[in-house]
Amino acid sequence: MLREKVGATSGGAALVIATALAVALAAGWLSLLFALPLDAWPLGGLTAVLTATAVWALRRTGVRASAASAVSALVVLAGSVVAAAFVMDTSYDGQVYHMLAVDALLRGWNPLYHPEYPDSVWVEHYPKGSWLIAAYICAFVPTIEAGKAINLAAAAGAFFASYALAAQWLAKRESGKREVARLGGVGRSAPRATRAAAFVVAFAAAANPVAAAQLFTYYNDGLLGSLLLMYAASLARFSVARDRGALATAMFAAVVLVNVKFTALVYAALFGAAFAVYEGWRAWSRGRTADWLKAVGALTAAGVVGAAVLGFNPYVTNAVRKGHPFYPVEGKGKIDIVTANMPEDFIGRSKWDKFYLSLTGRPGSPIRPASSERRSSFWDVRPDEFRKLDPDTRVAGFGPYMHWLLLGAALAVLTTLATDVRVGLGVLLLAAVPAATVAVNPENWWARYVPQLWWLPALAAAGGWMARSRLAAAPRAAALCLAALLLWNAGGSVAATVARQVNNSLKLDEQLDALRRENTELRLFREGLGFVSVPLRLEERGIRYIAVDKAGLCPDPQKILFSTARYCKATDGT
């Protein structure tokens, strides 16, 4: 019964989540445009207007989400906020500049009218979509931790969108019919094995180790991966089922996606171009060019609104002020943020040499002069390697078995091609799009820069399960083996990284609670504006402090866990 309900509501739930994220972004942007504070009352009014407008527009095009879909999505969104509020971000980047940006927005910084932010080049010039949504959340839930709920919500949306696609795709192939009922029917009528296979594929695709390692942080690479999966899966479902709700989901996801990272704009454009080419060929062969123009035009409009309007800062602002929309990572005076962050044995290597070294090394984050840890052989993998994964893993960031998974995916596709050429070629064409987006990234050795690489084994497993011929047992067996390894790697990565984030948060919470109970004023020192998380958390807990320079500390200062901030009690000598 639970599986049936998931199958019936997943497509609509993905639509509601994508709409909610886009509405939050648009409400935050309009607050900046009208020079309104990012407070609950102005944002609440804007949210009401934008939500009503979105519902009206969707209904005009015949798109409706069921009550079950809306409730499922709202439970996920509320649960994401609660979980994010209780698990603190202990990551470096999250505390150093992501929180700095969110706090600056909440304190009145308006990047539309005053784009300068001299305290951080990254805050000034990077895309601000995830920060605006985080500030939106924090306006209603006044704790800096709540804003990172966007990662959890997007991961859930990615699962819902993937399940909707997988259920539709697999059921269509199983039935052997040309057309299948909408997703609600598929969820209730598809064979149990098909629903189970759809669930496994969707969960495996959404349980991206990069996203899992960043779930309770302000890092946005996993967020990019989740939104990109929601976007791509929804486009694919539109092609399979002609579901307007799927196209709407892709449009809302695209609006948010292109405002997360610079690479997200490139990835979204490549997936959109592949969609336009496929749909164009299909429309031409069937004489339905008008439908193609409508679909591609709507998707293009969403991308333009996302990048040129909601993304005015940074894309237009950077192009005008710095000569390149992707400044400071491209253009004149660009800053190299990669070389100093790679292992010593990667220096001077070609892009694909580094990719192979990262893929086949043991998980870790060595920075020069340290080198990556090599395996004694391709098959030398230890289960305890999961514990080395973190939000910024530089080597083997997809987990210790990813090199096995890619080899298994290649073998599974070959087996599928040998038994069902049509399905095998379809899988190759689908896989070519995420593979191309990985290939265009010059730093694709770093897992968090190319989270979509994780999808390839899931696609291969789905294709093997779909194969239909007298020899279909072979690709299905290959698909089952691949799926088992995929789930093992995903499960180990999720368990290890989420457990670490929760454990770190508990340790920090214990330290802060002890300081609160002592009720003593602290003298706090931190380098510049780094680790803004520390004063914010002290203020939230009512812990009194005064900011001092290094000379104002006592001889033996204590450290705030998971930061570089130091403190002394006011009663300690200097």
Coordinates of C-alpha atoms in Angstrom, one line a residue:
M1 CA 0.0 0.0 0.0
L2 CA 2.8 2.4 0.9
R3 CA 4.5 1.7 -2.5
E4 CA 1.3 2.4 -4.3
K5 CA 0.8 5.7 -2.6
V6 CA 4.4 6.7 -3.3
G7 CA 4.0 5.8 -6.9
A8 CA 0.8 7.8 -7.1
T9 CA 2.0 11.0 -5.4
S10 CA 5.7 11.2 -6.3
G11 CA 5.4 13.3 -9.5
G12 CA 3.1 15.8 -7.8
A13 CA 5.3 15.9 -4.7
A14 CA 8.3 16.8 -6.8
L15 CA 6.3 19.6 -8.5
V16 CA 5.2 21.0 -5.1
I17 CA 8.8 21.0 -3.8
A18 CA 10.2 22.6 -6.9
T19 CA 7.5 25.2 -6.8
A20 CA 8.1 26.0 -3.2
L21 CA 11.8 26.5 -3.7
A22 CA 11.2 28.7 -6.7
V23 CA 8.6 30.7 -4.8
A24 CA 11.0 31.2 -1.9
L25 CA 13.8 32.4 -4.3
A26 CA 11.4 34.7 -6.1
A27 CA 10.1 36.1 -2.8
G28 CA 13.6 36.8 -1.6
W29 CA 14.5 38.5 -4.9
L30 CA 11.4 40.7 -4.9
S31 CA 12.2 41.8 -1.4
L32 CA 15.6 42.9 -2.6
L33 CA 14.0 44.6 -5.7
F34 CA 11.5 46.6 -3.6
A35 CA 14.2 47.2 -0.9
L36 CA 12.1 45.4 1.7
P37 CA 13.7 43.7 4.7
L38 CA 14.0 39.9 4.6
D39 CA 11.5 39.5 7.4
A40 CA 8.5 37.2 7.9
W41 CA 5.8 39.7 7.2
P42 CA 7.0 41.1 3.8
L43 CA 8.1 37.6 2.7
G44 CA 4.8 36.1 3.9
G45 CA 2.8 38.5 1.7
L46 CA 5.0 38.0 -1.3
T47 CA 4.8 34.2 -0.8
A48 CA 1.0 34.3 -0.8
V49 CA 0.9 36.3 -4.0
L50 CA 3.5 34.2 -5.8
T51 CA 1.9 30.9 -4.7
A52 CA -1.5 32.0 -5.9
T53 CA 0.0 33.1 -9.2
A54 CA 1.9 29.8 -9.6
V55 CA -1.3 27.7 -8.8
W56 CA -3.3 29.8 -11.2
A57 CA -0.8 29.4 -14.0
L58 CA -0.5 25.7 -13.5
R59 CA -4.2 25.2 -13.5
R60 CA -4.5 27.2 -16.7
T61 CA -2.3 24.7 -18.4
G62 CA -4.1 21.7 -16.9
V63 CA -1.5 20.9 -14.2
R64 CA -2.8 20.0 -10.8
A65 CA -1.2 18.3 -7.8
S66 CA -3.3 16.0 -5.7
A67 CA -3.9 16.6 -2.0
A68 CA -1.7 13.5 -1.3
S69 CA 1.1 15.1 -3.3
A70 CA 0.8 18.4 -1.5
V71 CA 0.7 16.9 1.9
S72 CA 3.7 14.6 1.2
A73 CA 5.7 17.6 -0.1
L74 CA 4.7 19.8 2.8
V75 CA 5.7 17.1 5.4
V76 CA 9.0 16.8 3.6
L77 CA 9.6 20.6 3.6
A78 CA 8.6 20.9 7.3
G79 CA 10.7 17.9 8.3
S80 CA 13.7 19.3 6.4
V81 CA 13.5 22.6 8.3
V82 CA 13.2 20.8 11.7
A83 CA 16.1 18.5 10.9
A84 CA 18.3 21.3 9.6
A85 CA 17.6 23.4 12.7
F86 CA 18.7 20.7 15.1
V87 CA 21.9 19.6 13.3
M88 CA 24.5 22.3 13.2
D89 CA 26.8 22.9 10.2
T90 CA 30.3 22.0 11.3
S91 CA 31.9 22.2 7.8
Y92 CA 34.6 24.8 6.9
D93 CA 33.0 26.5 3.8
G94 CA 29.6 26.4 5.3
Q95 CA 30.7 28.3 8.4
V96 CA 33.2 30.6 6.8
Y97 CA 31.4 32.1 3.8
H98 CA 28.0 30.5 3.1
M99 CA 26.7 31.5 6.6
L100 CA 28.4 34.9 6.1
A101 CA 26.4 35.5 3.0
V102 CA 23.1 34.4 4.6
D103 CA 23.7 36.6 7.6
A104 CA 24.6 39.6 5.5
L105 CA 21.3 39.3 3.6
L106 CA 19.4 39.0 6.8
R107 CA 21.1 42.1 8.2
G108 CA 20.1 44.2 5.2
W109 CA 22.8 43.7 2.5
N110 CA 21.1 44.2 -0.9
P111 CA 23.2 42.8 -3.7
L112 CA 20.9 44.2 -6.4
Y113 CA 21.6 47.9 -5.4
H114 CA 24.8 47.5 -3.5
P115 CA 26.7 44.5 -5.0
E116 CA 30.0 45.3 -3.3
Y117 CA 30.9 43.1 -0.4
P118 CA 34.5 43.8 0.4
D119 CA 34.8 41.2 3.2
S120 CA 34.5 38.3 0.8
V121 CA 35.0 38.0 -2.9
W122 CA 33.0 34.8 -3.0
V123 CA 30.0 36.4 -1.3
E124 CA 30.1 39.3 -3.6
H125 CA 30.4 37.5 -6.9
Y126 CA 29.0 33.9 -6.5
P127 CA 25.4 33.0 -7.3
K128 CA 23.1 33.8 -4.5
G129 CA 20.1 31.5 -5.0
S130 CA 20.7 29.1 -2.2
W131 CA 21.6 32.0 0.2
L132 CA 18.4 33.8 -0.6
I133 CA 16.3 30.7 0.0
A134 CA 18.2 30.1 3.2
A135 CA 17.6 33.7 4.4
Y136 CA 13.9 33.2 3.5
I137 CA 13.7 30.2 5.7
C138 CA 15.6 31.9 8.5
A139 CA 13.2 34.8 8.4
F140 CA 10.5 32.4 9.6
V141 CA 12.6 30.1 11.7
P142 CA 15.1 32.4 13.5
T143 CA 18.2 30.2 13.6
I144 CA 21.0 30.3 11.2
E145 CA 20.9 26.5 11.0
A146 CA 17.4 26.3 9.5
G147 CA 18.5 27.7 6.1
K148 CA 20.4 24.6 5.0
A149 CA 17.0 22.8 4.9
I150 CA 17.2 23.4 1.2
N151 CA 19.6 20.5 0.8
L152 CA 17.2 18.0 2.4
A153 CA 14.2 19.3 0.5
A154 CA 16.0 19.2 -2.8
A155 CA 17.3 15.6 -2.1
A156 CA 13.7 14.5 -1.4
G157 CA 12.5 16.3 -4.5
A158 CA 15.2 14.5 -6.6
F159 CA 13.9 11.2 -5.2
F160 CA 10.3 11.9 -6.0
A161 CA 11.1 13.1 -9.5
S162 CA 13.3 10.0 -10.1
Y163 CA 10.7 7.6 -8.8
A164 CA 8.1 9.2 -11.0
L165 CA 10.3 8.8 -14.1
A166 CA 11.4 5.3 -13.2
A167 CA 7.9 4.0 -12.5
Q168 CA 6.6 5.5 -15.7
W169 CA 9.6 4.3 -17.8
L170 CA 9.8 0.8 -16.4
A171 CA 6.1 0.2 -16.4
K172 CA 5.9 1.3 -20.0
R173 CA 8.5 -1.2 -21.0
E174 CA 7.0 -4.0 -18.9
S175 CA 3.6 -3.5 -20.4
G176 CA 4.8 -3.4 -23.9
K177 CA 2.3 -0.7 -24.7
R178 CA 2.9 2.4 -26.7
E179 CA 1.3 4.7 -24.0
V180 CA 0.8 4.3 -20.3
A181 CA -1.6 6.0 -17.9
R182 CA -0.4 8.9 -16.0
L183 CA 1.9 8.3 -13.0
G184 CA -1.0 7.9 -10.5
G185 CA -2.2 4.9 -12.5
V186 CA 1.3 3.5 -12.9
G187 CA 1.8 3.5 -9.2
R188 CA -1.3 1.4 -8.6
S189 CA -1.3 -0.8 -11.7
A190 CA 2.4 -1.6 -12.3
P191 CA 3.6 -5.0 -11.2
R192 CA 5.2 -5.1 -7.7
A193 CA 8.6 -6.0 -9.2
T194 CA 8.4 -2.9 -11.4
R195 CA 7.5 -0.7 -8.5
A196 CA 10.3 -2.2 -6.4
A197 CA 12.8 -1.7 -9.3
A198 CA 11.7 1.9 -9.7
F199 CA 12.1 2.6 -6.0
V200 CA 15.7 1.1 -6.0
V201 CA 16.7 3.1 -9.1
A202 CA 15.3 6.3 -7.7
F203 CA 16.7 5.9 -4.2
A204 CA 20.1 5.0 -5.6
A205 CA 20.2 8.0 -7.9
A206 CA 19.0 10.4 -5.2
A207 CA 21.3 9.0 -2.5
N208 CA 24.3 10.7 -4.0
P209 CA 27.3 10.4 -1.7
V210 CA 28.2 14.1 -2.5
A211 CA 24.7 15.2 -1.5
A212 CA 24.7 13.0 1.6
A213 CA 28.0 14.4 2.8
Q214 CA 26.6 17.9 2.6
L215 CA 23.0 17.3 3.8
F216 CA 23.5 19.2 7.1
T217 CA 25.9 21.9 5.7
Y218 CA 25.6 25.0 3.7
Y219 CA 27.8 23.5 0.9
N220 CA 25.8 23.7 -2.4
D221 CA 27.4 21.0 -4.6
G222 CA 25.1 18.3 -3.3
L223 CA 22.2 20.8 -3.7
L224 CA 23.3 21.3 -7.3
G225 CA 23.3 17.5 -7.8
S226 CA 19.8 17.1 -6.3
L227 CA 18.3 20.0 -8.3
L228 CA 20.0 18.8 -11.5
L229 CA 18.5 15.3 -11.0
M230 CA 15.0 16.8 -10.4
Y231 CA 15.4 18.8 -13.5
A232 CA 16.8 16.0 -15.7
A233 CA 14.4 13.4 -14.5
S234 CA 11.4 15.7 -15.0
L235 CA 12.5 16.5 -18.6
A236 CA 12.9 12.8 -19.3
R237 CA 9.4 12.0 -17.8
F238 CA 7.8 14.7 -20.0
S239 CA 9.4 13.0 -23.0
V240 CA 8.1 9.6 -21.8
A241 CA 4.6 10.5 -20.7
R242 CA 3.9 14.0 -22.1
D243 CA 3.1 15.0 -18.6
R244 CA 2.8 18.8 -18.4
G245 CA 3.4 18.6 -14.6
A246 CA 6.8 17.1 -15.3
L247 CA 7.7 20.0 -17.6
A248 CA 6.5 22.5 -15.0
T249 CA 8.7 20.7 -12.4
A250 CA 11.7 21.0 -14.7
M251 CA 11.0 24.7 -15.2
F252 CA 10.7 25.5 -11.5
A253 CA 13.8 23.4 -10.7
A254 CA 15.7 25.2 -13.5
V255 CA 14.9 28.6 -12.0
V256 CA 16.5 27.6 -8.7
L257 CA 19.3 25.4 -10.2
V258 CA 20.9 28.1 -12.3
N259 CA 21.2 30.3 -9.2
V260 CA 23.1 27.8 -7.1
K261 CA 26.6 27.6 -8.8
F262 CA 28.2 28.8 -12.0
T263 CA 28.5 25.3 -13.3
A264 CA 24.8 24.7 -12.7
L265 CA 24.0 27.2 -15.5
V266 CA 26.3 25.2 -17.9
Y267 CA 24.8 21.9 -16.9
A268 CA 21.3 23.1 -17.1
A269 CA 21.9 24.5 -20.6
L270 CA 23.5 21.2 -21.8
F271 CA 20.6 19.1 -20.5
G272 CA 18.1 21.6 -21.9
A273 CA 19.8 21.5 -25.3
A274 CA 19.7 17.7 -25.3
F275 CA 16.0 17.8 -24.5
A276 CA 15.4 20.4 -27.3
V277 CA 17.2 18.2 -29.9
Y278 CA 15.4 15.0 -28.9
E279 CA 12.0 16.7 -28.7
G280 CA 12.7 18.5 -32.0
W281 CA 13.5 15.2 -33.8
R282 CA 10.4 13.6 -32.3
A283 CA 8.2 16.5 -33.3
W284 CA 9.6 16.6 -36.8
S285 CA 9.1 12.9 -37.3
R286 CA 5.5 13.2 -36.1
G287 CA 4.6 16.5 -37.7
R288 CA 4.0 18.3 -34.3
T289 CA 6.4 21.2 -34.5
A290 CA 4.1 23.5 -32.6
D291 CA 4.1 21.3 -29.5
W292 CA 7.9 21.3 -29.6
L293 CA 8.1 25.1 -29.8
K294 CA 5.8 25.4 -26.8
A295 CA 7.7 23.0 -24.6
V296 CA 11.2 24.3 -25.6
G297 CA 10.0 27.9 -25.4
A298 CA 8.6 27.4 -21.9
L299 CA 11.8 25.8 -20.7
T300 CA 14.0 28.5 -22.3
A301 CA 11.8 31.2 -20.7
A302 CA 12.4 29.6 -17.3
G303 CA 16.1 29.5 -17.9
V304 CA 16.2 33.2 -19.0
V305 CA 14.1 34.3 -16.0
G306 CA 16.3 32.3 -13.7
A307 CA 19.7 33.5 -15.0
A308 CA 19.0 37.0 -16.3
V309 CA 16.3 38.2 -13.8
L310 CA 16.6 36.3 -10.6
G311 CA 20.3 35.8 -11.3
F312 CA 20.9 39.4 -12.3
N313 CA 23.4 39.3 -9.5
P314 CA 25.8 37.6 -10.2
Y315 CA 25.5 37.0 -14.0
V316 CA 24.7 40.4 -15.3
T317 CA 26.4 42.3 -12.5
N318 CA 29.7 40.3 -13.0
A319 CA 29.6 40.7 -16.8
V320 CA 29.2 44.5 -16.5
R321 CA 31.6 45.1 -13.6
K322 CA 34.2 42.4 -14.2
G323 CA 33.8 41.5 -17.9
H324 CA 32.8 37.9 -17.3
P325 CA 29.5 36.5 -15.8
F326 CA 31.5 33.7 -14.0
Y327 CA 34.0 36.0 -12.3
P328 CA 36.1 35.3 -10.2
V329 CA 36.6 31.7 -11.5
E330 CA 36.8 32.9 -15.1
G331 CA 37.7 36.1 -16.9
K332 CA 40.5 38.7 -16.3
G333 CA 42.0 38.5 -12.9
K334 CA 40.4 35.1 -12.2
I335 CA 41.3 33.3 -9.0
D336 CA 42.7 29.8 -9.1
I337 CA 41.0 28.0 -6.2
V338 CA 41.9 24.5 -7.3
T339 CA 45.7 24.1 -7.5
A340 CA 46.3 24.7 -3.9
N341 CA 43.5 22.3 -3.0
M342 CA 44.7 19.2 -4.9
P343 CA 47.0 16.4 -3.9
E344 CA 50.6 16.7 -4.8
D345 CA 50.5 13.8 -7.2
F346 CA 47.8 15.5 -9.2
I347 CA 49.9 18.5 -10.0
G348 CA 50.9 18.8 -13.7
R349 CA 48.6 15.9 -14.7
S350 CA 46.1 16.0 -17.5
K351 CA 42.4 16.3 -16.7
W352 CA 41.7 12.6 -17.3
D353 CA 44.8 11.5 -15.4
K354 CA 43.5 13.3 -12.4
F355 CA 40.0 11.9 -12.9
Y356 CA 41.5 8.3 -12.9
L357 CA 43.7 9.0 -9.9
S358 CA 40.8 10.3 -7.9
L359 CA 38.4 7.6 -9.0
T360 CA 40.8 4.7 -8.1
G361 CA 42.4 6.2 -5.0
R362 CA 41.3 5.7 -1.4
P363 CA 38.9 8.3 -0.1
G364 CA 40.4 11.3 1.5
S365 CA 41.2 15.0 1.2
P366 CA 45.0 15.3 0.9
I367 CA 46.3 18.8 0.0
R368 CA 49.7 19.4 -1.4
P369 CA 52.4 18.6 -0.3
A370 CA 50.4 15.5 0.7
S371 CA 49.7 12.9 -2.0
S372 CA 46.7 10.7 -2.5
E373 CA 46.6 7.3 -1.0
R374 CA 46.8 4.6 -3.7
R375 CA 45.4 1.1 -3.7
S376 CA 47.5 -1.9 -4.1
S377 CA 45.2 -3.1 -6.9
F378 CA 41.9 -2.2 -8.6
W379 CA 40.1 -4.6 -6.3
D380 CA 41.7 -3.5 -3.0
V381 CA 38.8 -1.9 -1.2
R382 CA 38.1 -1.8 2.5
P383 CA 34.7 -1.1 4.0
D384 CA 36.1 1.2 6.6
E385 CA 37.0 3.7 3.8
F386 CA 33.4 5.1 4.1
R387 CA 34.6 6.9 7.3
K388 CA 37.0 9.1 5.3
L389 CA 34.2 10.8 3.3
D390 CA 33.4 14.4 4.2
P391 CA 31.7 17.4 2.6
D392 CA 34.8 18.3 0.6
T393 CA 36.4 14.8 -0.2
R394 CA 39.0 15.3 -2.9
V395 CA 39.8 11.7 -3.7
A396 CA 37.1 9.0 -4.3
G397 CA 34.4 11.4 -3.2
F398 CA 31.7 9.1 -4.5
G399 CA 32.7 6.3 -2.1
P400 CA 35.2 3.5 -2.2
Y401 CA 33.4 1.4 -4.7
M402 CA 32.7 4.0 -7.5
H403 CA 35.4 2.6 -9.8
W404 CA 33.8 -0.8 -9.5
L405 CA 30.4 0.7 -10.2
L406 CA 31.6 2.4 -13.4
L407 CA 33.2 -0.8 -14.6
G408 CA 30.0 -2.7 -13.7
A409 CA 27.9 -0.1 -15.5
A410 CA 29.9 -0.6 -18.7
L411 CA 29.6 -4.4 -18.5
A412 CA 25.8 -4.1 -17.8
V413 CA 25.3 -1.8 -20.8
L414 CA 27.3 -4.2 -23.0
T415 CA 25.1 -7.1 -21.8
T416 CA 22.0 -5.1 -22.5
L417 CA 23.2 -4.2 -26.0
A418 CA 23.9 -7.9 -26.7
T419 CA 20.3 -8.9 -25.8
D420 CA 18.2 -5.8 -26.5
V421 CA 19.8 -3.3 -28.8
R422 CA 17.0 -0.8 -28.6
V423 CA 17.2 -0.5 -24.8
G424 CA 21.0 -0.6 -24.8
L425 CA 21.2 2.3 -27.3
G426 CA 18.6 4.2 -25.3
V427 CA 20.7 3.9 -22.2
L428 CA 23.8 5.0 -24.0
L429 CA 22.0 8.1 -25.3
L430 CA 20.6 9.0 -21.9
A431 CA 24.0 8.4 -20.2
A432 CA 25.7 10.6 -22.9
V433 CA 24.2 13.7 -21.5
P434 CA 25.4 13.6 -17.9
A435 CA 28.7 12.1 -19.2
A436 CA 29.1 15.2 -21.5
T437 CA 28.5 17.5 -18.6
V438 CA 31.2 15.7 -16.6
A439 CA 33.6 15.9 -19.5
V440 CA 33.3 19.7 -20.0
N441 CA 34.3 20.4 -16.4
P442 CA 38.1 20.9 -16.3
E443 CA 38.2 19.8 -12.7
N444 CA 36.0 16.7 -12.9
W445 CA 38.4 14.8 -10.7
W446 CA 36.8 16.5 -7.7
A447 CA 33.5 14.6 -7.0
R448 CA 31.6 17.6 -5.6
Y449 CA 32.1 19.5 -8.9
V450 CA 30.4 16.7 -10.9
P451 CA 27.8 15.0 -8.7
Q452 CA 25.9 13.8 -11.8
L453 CA 28.6 11.2 -12.5
W454 CA 26.9 9.2 -9.8
W455 CA 23.8 8.7 -12.1
L456 CA 25.6 6.5 -14.7
P457 CA 25.5 3.2 -12.7
A458 CA 21.8 3.8 -11.9
L459 CA 21.0 4.3 -15.6
A460 CA 22.8 1.2 -16.5
A461 CA 21.0 -0.8 -13.9
A462 CA 17.6 0.5 -15.1
G463 CA 18.5 -0.4 -18.6
G464 CA 19.5 -3.9 -17.7
W465 CA 16.2 -4.4 -15.9
M466 CA 14.2 -3.2 -18.9
A467 CA 15.8 -5.5 -21.4
R468 CA 13.3 -7.8 -23.2
S469 CA 14.4 -10.8 -25.1
R470 CA 14.8 -14.5 -24.7
L471 CA 18.1 -13.8 -23.1
A472 CA 16.8 -11.1 -20.8
A473 CA 17.9 -13.0 -17.7
A474 CA 21.5 -12.0 -18.4
P475 CA 21.1 -8.2 -18.4
R476 CA 18.6 -8.5 -15.5
A477 CA 21.1 -10.5 -13.4
A478 CA 23.8 -7.8 -14.3
A479 CA 21.3 -5.1 -13.3
L480 CA 20.6 -6.8 -9.9
C481 CA 24.3 -7.2 -9.1
L482 CA 25.0 -3.6 -10.1
A483 CA 22.0 -2.3 -8.1
A484 CA 23.2 -4.3 -5.0
L485 CA 26.7 -2.7 -5.2
L486 CA 25.2 0.7 -5.9
L487 CA 23.0 0.4 -2.8
W488 CA 25.9 -0.8 -0.7
N489 CA 28.1 2.1 -1.7
A490 CA 25.2 4.6 -1.3
G491 CA 24.1 3.2 2.0
G492 CA 27.7 3.1 3.4
S493 CA 28.3 6.7 2.2
V494 CA 25.0 8.0 3.6
A495 CA 25.4 6.3 6.9
A496 CA 29.0 7.3 7.5
T497 CA 28.6 11.0 6.4
V498 CA 25.3 11.7 8.1
A499 CA 26.4 10.0 11.3
R500 CA 29.6 12.2 11.3
Q501 CA 27.5 15.4 10.8
V502 CA 25.1 14.5 13.6
N503 CA 27.9 13.4 15.9
N504 CA 29.9 16.6 15.3
S505 CA 26.8 18.7 15.9
L506 CA 26.2 16.9 19.2
K507 CA 29.7 17.6 20.4
L508 CA 29.4 21.3 19.5
D509 CA 26.0 21.5 21.1
E510 CA 27.4 20.0 24.3
Q511 CA 30.2 22.6 24.4
L512 CA 27.9 25.5 23.7
D513 CA 25.4 24.3 26.3
A514 CA 28.2 24.1 28.9
L515 CA 29.2 27.7 28.1
R516 CA 25.6 28.8 28.4
R517 CA 25.2 27.1 31.8
E518 CA 28.4 28.8 33.1
N519 CA 26.8 32.2 32.4
T520 CA 30.1 33.9 32.0
E521 CA 31.1 36.6 29.5
L522 CA 33.6 35.4 26.9
R523 CA 36.4 37.2 25.1
L524 CA 36.2 35.9 21.6
F525 CA 38.8 36.1 18.9
R526 CA 38.4 35.0 15.2
E527 CA 40.3 35.9 12.1
G528 CA 38.5 38.7 10.3
L529 CA 34.9 37.7 9.6
G530 CA 35.7 34.0 9.3
F531 CA 33.5 31.5 11.1
V532 CA 30.6 33.9 11.6
S533 CA 28.8 30.8 12.8
V534 CA 30.4 31.2 16.2
P535 CA 29.0 34.6 17.3
L536 CA 25.7 33.7 15.7
R537 CA 25.4 30.6 17.8
L538 CA 26.6 32.3 20.9
E539 CA 23.9 35.0 20.4
E540 CA 21.2 32.4 19.7
R541 CA 22.0 30.7 23.0
G542 CA 22.2 33.9 25.0
I543 CA 26.0 33.5 25.7
R544 CA 27.5 36.9 26.3
Y545 CA 30.8 37.7 24.6
I546 CA 33.0 40.6 23.5
A547 CA 35.1 40.5 20.4
V548 CA 38.8 41.0 21.0
D549 CA 41.9 40.9 18.9
K550 CA 44.5 38.2 19.5
A551 CA 46.3 40.3 22.1
G552 CA 43.1 40.4 24.1
L553 CA 43.1 36.7 24.7
C554 CA 44.4 34.9 27.8
P555 CA 47.7 32.9 27.6
D556 CA 45.8 29.6 27.2
P557 CA 42.6 30.2 25.1
Q558 CA 40.1 27.5 24.4
K559 CA 38.9 26.5 20.9
I560 CA 35.3 26.6 19.7
L561 CA 35.0 23.1 18.2
F562 CA 35.1 22.8 14.4
S563 CA 36.3 26.4 13.9
T564 CA 39.4 28.5 14.3
A565 CA 37.7 30.8 16.8
R566 CA 39.4 31.0 20.3
Y567 CA 37.9 32.3 23.5
C568 CA 38.7 33.0 27.1
K569 CA 36.4 33.6 30.0
A570 CA 36.3 37.3 31.0
T571 CA 37.7 36.4 34.4
D572 CA 40.8 34.8 32.9
G573 CA 43.9 36.9 32.9
T574 CA 45.3 38.3 29.6

